[in-house]
Coordinates of C-alpha atoms in Angstrom, one line a residue:
X1 CA -76.2 -15.2 -30.5
X2 CA -73.8 -16.7 -33.0
X3 CA -72.4 -13.3 -33.9
X4 CA -71.8 -12.6 -30.2
X5 CA -69.9 -15.8 -29.7
X6 CA -67.8 -15.2 -32.7
X7 CA -66.9 -11.7 -31.4
X8 CA -66.0 -13.1 -28.0
X9 CA -63.8 -15.7 -29.5
X10 CA -61.9 -13.0 -31.5
X11 CA -61.4 -11.0 -28.4
X12 CA -59.7 -14.0 -26.7
X13 CA -57.4 -14.4 -29.7
X14 CA -56.3 -10.7 -29.5
X15 CA -55.4 -10.9 -25.8
X16 CA -52.1 -12.8 -26.2
X17 CA -51.0 -10.3 -28.9
X18 CA -51.8 -7.4 -26.6
X19 CA -49.8 -9.0 -23.8
X20 CA -46.8 -9.6 -26.2
X21 CA -47.0 -5.9 -27.2
X22 CA -46.8 -4.8 -23.5
X23 CA -43.9 -7.1 -23.0
X24 CA -42.1 -5.7 -26.0
X25 CA -42.6 -2.1 -24.7
X26 CA -41.3 -3.1 -21.3
X27 CA -38.2 -4.7 -22.8
X28 CA -37.6 -1.7 -25.0
X29 CA -37.8 0.7 -22.0
X30 CA -35.5 -1.6 -20.0
X31 CA -32.9 -1.7 -22.8
X32 CA -33.1 2.1 -23.2
X33 CA -32.5 2.6 -19.5
X34 CA -29.7 0.1 -19.4
X35 CA -28.0 1.9 -22.3
X36 CA -28.3 5.2 -20.4
X37 CA -26.7 3.6 -17.3
X38 CA -23.9 2.2 -19.3
X39 CA -22.9 5.6 -20.6
X40 CA -20.4 6.8 -18.0
X41 CA -20.9 10.5 -18.9
X42 CA -24.7 10.2 -18.5
X43 CA -24.2 8.6 -15.0
X44 CA -21.7 11.2 -13.8
X45 CA -23.4 13.9 -11.8
X46 CA -22.2 17.5 -11.7
X47 CA -20.4 16.8 -8.5
X48 CA -18.6 13.6 -9.5
X49 CA -15.5 14.7 -7.7
X50 CA -17.2 15.8 -4.5
X51 CA -15.7 14.2 -1.3
X52 CA -16.1 14.8 2.4
X53 CA -14.1 17.7 3.8
X54 CA -12.1 15.4 6.1
X55 CA -11.0 13.4 3.1
X56 CA -9.3 16.5 1.7
X57 CA -7.0 16.7 4.8
X58 CA -3.4 15.6 4.4
X59 CA -3.0 12.8 7.0
X60 CA 0.2 11.7 8.6
X61 CA 0.2 8.6 6.3
X62 CA -0.4 10.8 3.2
X63 CA 2.5 13.0 4.2
X64 CA 4.8 10.0 4.9
X65 CA 4.3 8.5 1.5
X66 CA 4.5 11.9 -0.2
X67 CA 7.8 12.5 1.6
X68 CA 9.1 9.0 0.6
X69 CA 8.4 9.8 -3.1
X70 CA 10.1 13.2 -2.8
X71 CA 13.2 11.8 -1.1
X72 CA 13.4 9.2 -3.8
X73 CA 13.3 11.9 -6.5
X74 CA 15.9 14.0 -4.8
X75 CA 18.1 10.9 -4.4
X76 CA 17.8 10.5 -8.2
X77 CA 18.7 14.2 -8.8
X78 CA 15.1 15.3 -9.6
X79 CA 13.2 18.1 -8.1
X80 CA 10.7 17.3 -5.3
X81 CA 7.0 17.6 -6.1
X82 CA 4.7 20.2 -4.8
X83 CA 1.5 19.2 -3.0
X84 CA -1.6 19.9 -5.1
X85 CA -5.0 20.4 -3.5
X86 CA -6.8 19.6 -6.8
X87 CA -4.9 16.4 -7.2
X88 CA -5.8 15.6 -3.5
X89 CA -9.4 16.0 -4.5
X90 CA -9.0 13.6 -7.5
X91 CA -7.0 11.0 -5.5
X92 CA -9.5 11.2 -2.5
X93 CA -12.4 10.6 -4.9
X94 CA -10.6 7.7 -6.5
X95 CA -9.5 5.9 -3.3
X96 CA -13.1 6.1 -2.0
X97 CA -14.4 4.8 -5.3
X98 CA -12.0 1.9 -5.2
X99 CA -13.0 1.0 -1.6
X100 CA -16.7 1.5 -2.1
X101 CA -17.0 -0.5 -5.3
X102 CA -14.2 -3.1 -4.6
X103 CA -12.3 -2.0 -7.7
X104 CA -8.6 -2.0 -8.5
X105 CA -8.3 -0.1 -11.8
X106 CA -7.3 3.3 -13.0
X107 CA -10.8 3.5 -14.6
X108 CA -13.3 4.5 -12.0
X109 CA -16.8 3.2 -11.5
X110 CA -18.2 5.9 -13.8
X111 CA -16.0 4.6 -16.6
X112 CA -13.6 7.6 -16.6
X113 CA -9.9 7.3 -17.2
X114 CA -7.4 9.4 -15.4
X115 CA -7.3 12.4 -17.7
X116 CA -11.1 12.7 -17.8
X117 CA -11.3 12.5 -14.0
X118 CA -8.5 15.1 -13.6
X119 CA -10.5 17.5 -15.8
X120 CA -13.8 16.8 -14.0
X121 CA -12.0 17.6 -10.7
X122 CA -10.8 21.0 -12.1
X123 CA -7.2 20.1 -12.8
X124 CA -6.0 21.5 -16.1
X125 CA -2.9 19.3 -16.8
X126 CA -0.1 19.3 -19.4
X127 CA 1.2 16.0 -18.0
X128 CA -0.3 13.3 -15.8
X129 CA 0.3 10.0 -14.1
X130 CA -1.3 7.8 -11.4
X131 CA -0.1 5.0 -9.1
X132 CA -2.6 2.8 -7.2
X133 CA -1.9 0.2 -4.6
X134 CA -4.0 -2.3 -2.5
X135 CA -2.8 -4.6 0.2
X136 CA -1.3 -2.7 3.2
X137 CA -2.0 0.4 5.2
X138 CA 1.7 1.0 5.6
X139 CA 3.0 3.9 3.4
X140 CA 6.4 2.2 3.0
X141 CA 4.9 -1.0 1.6
X142 CA 3.0 1.0 -1.0
X143 CA 6.2 2.9 -1.9
X144 CA 8.3 -0.2 -2.1
X145 CA 5.7 -1.9 -4.4
X146 CA 5.7 1.0 -6.8
X147 CA 9.5 1.2 -6.7
X148 CA 9.8 -2.5 -7.7
X149 CA 7.3 -2.0 -10.6
X150 CA 8.9 -0.6 -13.8
X151 CA 5.9 1.5 -14.8
X152 CA 5.0 2.8 -11.3
X153 CA 8.7 3.6 -10.7
X154 CA 8.8 5.5 -14.0
X155 CA 5.9 7.6 -12.8
X156 CA 7.6 8.6 -9.6
X157 CA 10.8 9.5 -11.4
X158 CA 9.1 11.4 -14.3
X159 CA 11.0 14.7 -14.8
X160 CA 8.0 16.4 -16.4
X161 CA 5.8 15.9 -13.3
X162 CA 5.9 18.8 -10.9
X163 CA 3.2 18.2 -8.3
X164 CA 1.2 15.4 -6.7
X165 CA -1.1 14.3 -3.9
X166 CA -1.7 11.1 -1.9
X167 CA -4.9 9.6 -0.5
X168 CA -5.4 6.5 1.6
X169 CA -8.3 4.5 2.8
X170 CA -7.3 1.4 4.8
X171 CA -5.1 -0.7 2.5
X172 CA -6.0 1.3 -0.6
X173 CA -3.7 4.0 -1.9
X174 CA -3.8 6.5 -4.7
X175 CA -0.9 8.7 -5.8
X176 CA -2.0 11.3 -8.4
X177 CA 0.8 13.1 -10.3
X178 CA 0.7 15.9 -12.8
X179 CA 2.0 19.1 -14.3
X180 CA -0.6 21.8 -14.2
X181 CA -1.1 24.8 -16.5
X182 CA -0.3 28.1 -14.9
X183 CA -3.9 28.7 -14.0
X184 CA -4.0 25.7 -11.7
X185 CA -0.5 25.5 -10.4
X186 CA -0.4 24.9 -6.7
X187 CA 1.5 27.3 -4.4
X188 CA 4.8 26.0 -2.9
X189 CA 4.2 24.1 0.3
X190 CA 6.0 24.6 3.6
X191 CA 8.2 21.6 4.2
X192 CA 8.5 20.2 7.7
X193 CA 11.8 20.9 9.5
X194 CA 12.5 17.2 9.7
X195 CA 12.6 16.8 6.0
X196 CA 16.0 17.7 4.5
X197 CA 15.9 18.3 0.7
X198 CA 19.1 18.9 -1.3
X199 CA 18.6 20.3 -4.8
X200 CA 21.2 20.4 -7.5
X201 CA 22.1 24.1 -7.8
X202 CA 22.7 23.8 -11.5
X203 CA 19.0 23.1 -12.1
X204 CA 17.0 26.3 -12.5
X205 CA 13.7 27.7 -13.6
X206 CA 11.7 25.4 -11.4
X207 CA 9.5 26.3 -8.4
X208 CA 11.1 25.1 -5.3
X209 CA 9.5 24.4 -1.9
X210 CA 10.3 26.7 1.0
X211 CA 12.2 24.9 3.7
X212 CA 11.9 26.2 7.3
X213 CA 14.7 25.0 9.6
X214 CA 15.0 26.0 13.2
X215 CA 18.2 28.0 13.6
X216 CA 18.7 27.0 17.2
X217 CA 19.4 23.4 17.8
X218 CA 21.1 22.5 21.1
X219 CA 22.9 19.2 21.2
X220 CA 23.8 17.9 24.7
X221 CA 26.1 14.9 24.7
X222 CA 25.2 12.0 27.0
X223 CA 28.2 11.7 29.4
X224 CA 27.3 8.1 30.2
X225 CA 28.0 6.8 26.7
X226 CA 31.7 6.3 25.9
X227 CA 33.6 4.7 23.1
X228 CA 30.4 4.2 21.0
X229 CA 30.4 3.5 17.3
X230 CA 27.8 3.2 14.6
X231 CA 27.0 -0.5 14.3
X232 CA 25.4 -2.0 11.2
X233 CA 24.3 -5.6 10.7
X234 CA 23.5 -7.6 7.6
X235 CA 20.4 -9.6 8.4
X236 CA 18.8 -12.4 6.4
X237 CA 15.5 -13.9 7.3
X238 CA 13.3 -16.7 5.9
X239 CA 9.5 -16.9 6.0
X240 CA 7.8 -20.3 5.9
X241 CA 5.9 -20.8 2.7
X242 CA 8.2 -18.5 0.7
X243 CA 11.3 -19.4 -1.1
X244 CA 12.9 -22.6 -2.2
X245 CA 10.4 -24.8 -0.2
X246 CA 7.3 -22.7 -1.1
X247 CA 6.3 -19.7 -3.2
X248 CA 9.4 -18.6 -5.1
X249 CA 7.7 -15.5 -6.5
X250 CA 6.1 -13.5 -3.6
X251 CA 4.0 -10.5 -4.6
X252 CA 5.8 -8.2 -2.1
X253 CA 9.5 -8.1 -2.5
X254 CA 10.4 -6.3 0.7
X255 CA 9.5 -7.0 4.4
X256 CA 10.0 -4.7 7.4
X257 CA 12.4 -6.3 9.9
X258 CA 13.5 -5.2 13.4
X259 CA 16.7 -6.2 15.1
X260 CA 17.0 -5.8 18.9
X261 CA 20.3 -6.1 20.7
X262 CA 20.6 -7.2 24.3
X263 CA 23.4 -7.2 26.9
X264 CA 24.3 -10.1 29.1
X265 CA 21.5 -9.4 31.6
X266 CA 18.9 -9.2 28.8
X267 CA 18.6 -5.4 28.8
X268 CA 17.9 -4.0 25.3
X269 CA 20.9 -1.8 24.2
X270 CA 20.0 -1.0 20.6
X271 CA 17.4 -1.5 18.0
X272 CA 17.1 -0.9 14.3
X273 CA 14.5 -1.4 11.6
X274 CA 14.7 -1.5 7.8
X275 CA 12.9 -3.1 4.8
X276 CA 14.8 -6.2 3.6
X277 CA 14.7 -7.2 0.0
X278 CA 13.8 -10.6 -1.4
X279 CA 16.8 -12.2 -3.2
X280 CA 14.6 -14.1 -5.7
X281 CA 15.5 -17.4 -4.2
X282 CA 14.8 -17.9 -0.5
X283 CA 15.8 -15.0 1.7
X284 CA 14.9 -11.4 2.6
X285 CA 18.2 -9.6 3.2
X286 CA 19.7 -6.2 3.8
X287 CA 21.6 -3.8 6.1
X288 CA 20.1 -2.5 9.3
X289 CA 21.6 0.4 11.2
X290 CA 21.7 -0.1 15.0
X291 CA 23.0 3.4 15.8
X292 CA 25.5 4.1 18.4
X293 CA 26.7 1.0 20.3
X294 CA 29.9 -0.1 21.9
X295 CA 31.7 -2.8 20.0
X296 CA 31.4 -6.1 21.9
X297 CA 29.4 -9.3 22.3
X298 CA 25.6 -9.2 22.5
X299 CA 22.6 -11.4 22.0
X300 CA 20.3 -10.5 19.1
X301 CA 16.6 -11.1 18.4
X302 CA 14.7 -10.5 15.2
X303 CA 11.1 -10.0 14.3
X304 CA 8.9 -9.0 11.4
X305 CA 5.4 -7.7 11.2
X306 CA 3.1 -10.2 12.9
X307 CA 5.9 -12.7 13.7
X308 CA 7.3 -14.0 16.9
X309 CA 10.5 -12.5 18.2
X310 CA 13.2 -15.0 17.3
X311 CA 16.7 -15.4 18.9
X312 CA 19.6 -15.5 16.6
X313 CA 21.8 -18.5 17.2
X314 CA 24.5 -19.0 18.3
X315 CA 23.1 -16.9 21.2
X316 CA 26.0 -14.4 21.3
X317 CA 27.2 -12.3 18.4
X318 CA 30.3 -10.1 18.3
X319 CA 29.8 -6.7 16.7
X320 CA 32.7 -4.6 15.2
X321 CA 32.1 -1.0 14.1
X322 CA 34.7 -1.3 11.4
X323 CA 32.6 -3.7 9.3
X324 CA 29.1 -4.7 8.4
X325 CA 28.4 -7.5 10.9
X326 CA 26.7 -10.5 9.2
X327 CA 24.1 -12.3 11.3
X328 CA 23.2 -16.0 10.8
X329 CA 20.0 -16.7 8.9
X330 CA 16.8 -16.7 10.9
X331 CA 13.5 -18.3 10.1
X332 CA 10.6 -16.2 11.5
X333 CA 7.3 -17.7 12.7
X334 CA 4.2 -15.8 11.5
X335 CA 0.8 -15.7 13.0
X336 CA 1.2 -13.3 15.9
X337 CA -1.7 -11.2 14.7
X338 CA -1.9 -9.0 17.9
X339 CA 1.9 -8.6 18.2
X340 CA 2.1 -9.8 21.8
X341 CA 4.9 -12.3 21.1
X342 CA 2.6 -15.2 22.0
X343 CA 0.5 -17.5 19.8
X344 CA -2.9 -18.2 21.5
X345 CA -6.6 -18.5 20.9
X346 CA -6.8 -14.7 20.1
X347 CA -4.5 -15.2 17.1
X348 CA -6.7 -18.1 15.9
X349 CA -9.8 -16.0 16.2
X350 CA -8.1 -13.0 14.4
X351 CA -6.7 -15.3 11.7
X352 CA -10.1 -16.8 11.1
X353 CA -11.8 -13.4 10.9
X354 CA -9.2 -12.1 8.5
X355 CA -9.6 -15.1 6.2
X356 CA -13.3 -14.5 6.0
X357 CA -12.7 -10.8 5.3
X358 CA -10.1 -11.6 2.6
X359 CA -12.4 -14.1 0.9
X360 CA -14.8 -11.2 0.4
X361 CA -12.5 -8.2 -0.3
X362 CA -9.3 -9.9 -1.5
X363 CA -6.1 -10.7 0.3
X364 CA -3.2 -9.4 -1.9
X365 CA -0.5 -8.1 0.4
X366 CA -2.2 -9.2 3.6
X367 CA 0.7 -10.8 5.4
X368 CA -1.5 -11.8 8.4
X369 CA -3.3 -14.5 6.4
X370 CA -1.7 -14.8 3.0
X371 CA 1.4 -16.3 4.6
X372 CA 3.0 -17.5 1.4
X373 CA 2.2 -14.2 -0.3
X374 CA 0.8 -15.6 -3.5
X375 CA -2.3 -13.5 -3.5
X376 CA -4.6 -16.5 -2.6
X377 CA -5.8 -18.1 0.6
X378 CA -5.3 -21.8 0.5
X379 CA -4.3 -24.8 2.6
X380 CA -0.6 -23.8 2.5
X381 CA -1.4 -20.7 4.5
X382 CA -3.3 -22.7 7.0
X383 CA -0.5 -25.2 7.4
X384 CA 2.1 -22.5 7.8
X385 CA -0.1 -20.9 10.6
X386 CA -0.5 -24.3 12.4
X387 CA 3.3 -24.9 12.1
X388 CA 4.0 -21.7 14.0
X389 CA 2.1 -23.1 17.0
X390 CA 4.8 -25.6 17.5
X391 CA 6.7 -22.7 19.2
X392 CA 3.8 -20.9 20.8
X393 CA 5.9 -18.1 22.3
X394 CA 8.7 -15.8 21.0
X395 CA 12.2 -15.7 22.5

């Protein structure tokens, strides 16, 4: 009986050590699994660049940004880039990865840098580069941001780069650039007739895109327009919350502005749109071409994205085709989220919804709610929004 009791007591003493042993094994296996997961190459599957077929299609927005880059290169006496299907695959994979994993980095969620991803996507490169952007679904905004960034601008104007591709998902953009080996070089694309590309004839030994231009263009002058001239205006606008009385260093240094011109009975006679540049102090300024318009006296209204239409005062402005006509400074009222030129309960609902979305996904470049463009949502944005309601409706 005594021996049995002693044996039972020893068994109870061994139980804690056995439990600790099982715990140690479990921890070891967990650490081993974690290490395997942290190895990006072990996580990457054989199809780490596979994307949906519709993501490989060049969309209108893709083409618009691609054409902006090529025009910029040509303006700087560089050859335009060819479209690469393999780089389209790489950029499509990357933009989806950024969106799905809420990332903003050139290293993807598998831990791959750009050259590794290019290789995995079947692109044999001799030169490479990548621009990414998050904040707006407008191709021009992405291009302007890259143009105003030294390193991104250098990528777009790199002479050793010969081809590229663009992919877009909402406010996320990826521009993948490269120079491929002869085995992966993409064929020359067919350029749309609306795109005019002038290449310095002294530059040789480069593949050039084929340009198809319709040989028959019939121009019929409008007999009702007489004595018209090309009118340009110099516009300057101020946004509440930005400049000398707010954020002096906005993240986006250009804003799309539209100028509408009306006659004495309030019929619109001309309109022009351009991206105005921030002057580093208070205003967004620049030239806007109104096209053909008779010199004379008109009323002018100005608006930006999601702002109320605002009358330039004094009410009447005189335009002269022989000079750039300078308009008085206008302060625009933001908050018109549905662009109906009225601030109402729908705008409040939209503003609130977008704030909640931004708090989750980030708001950089979202002019709808980050009204002072500092990359954060704060009480200043709310106050700017409320201040706009003092006007309620555009002019």
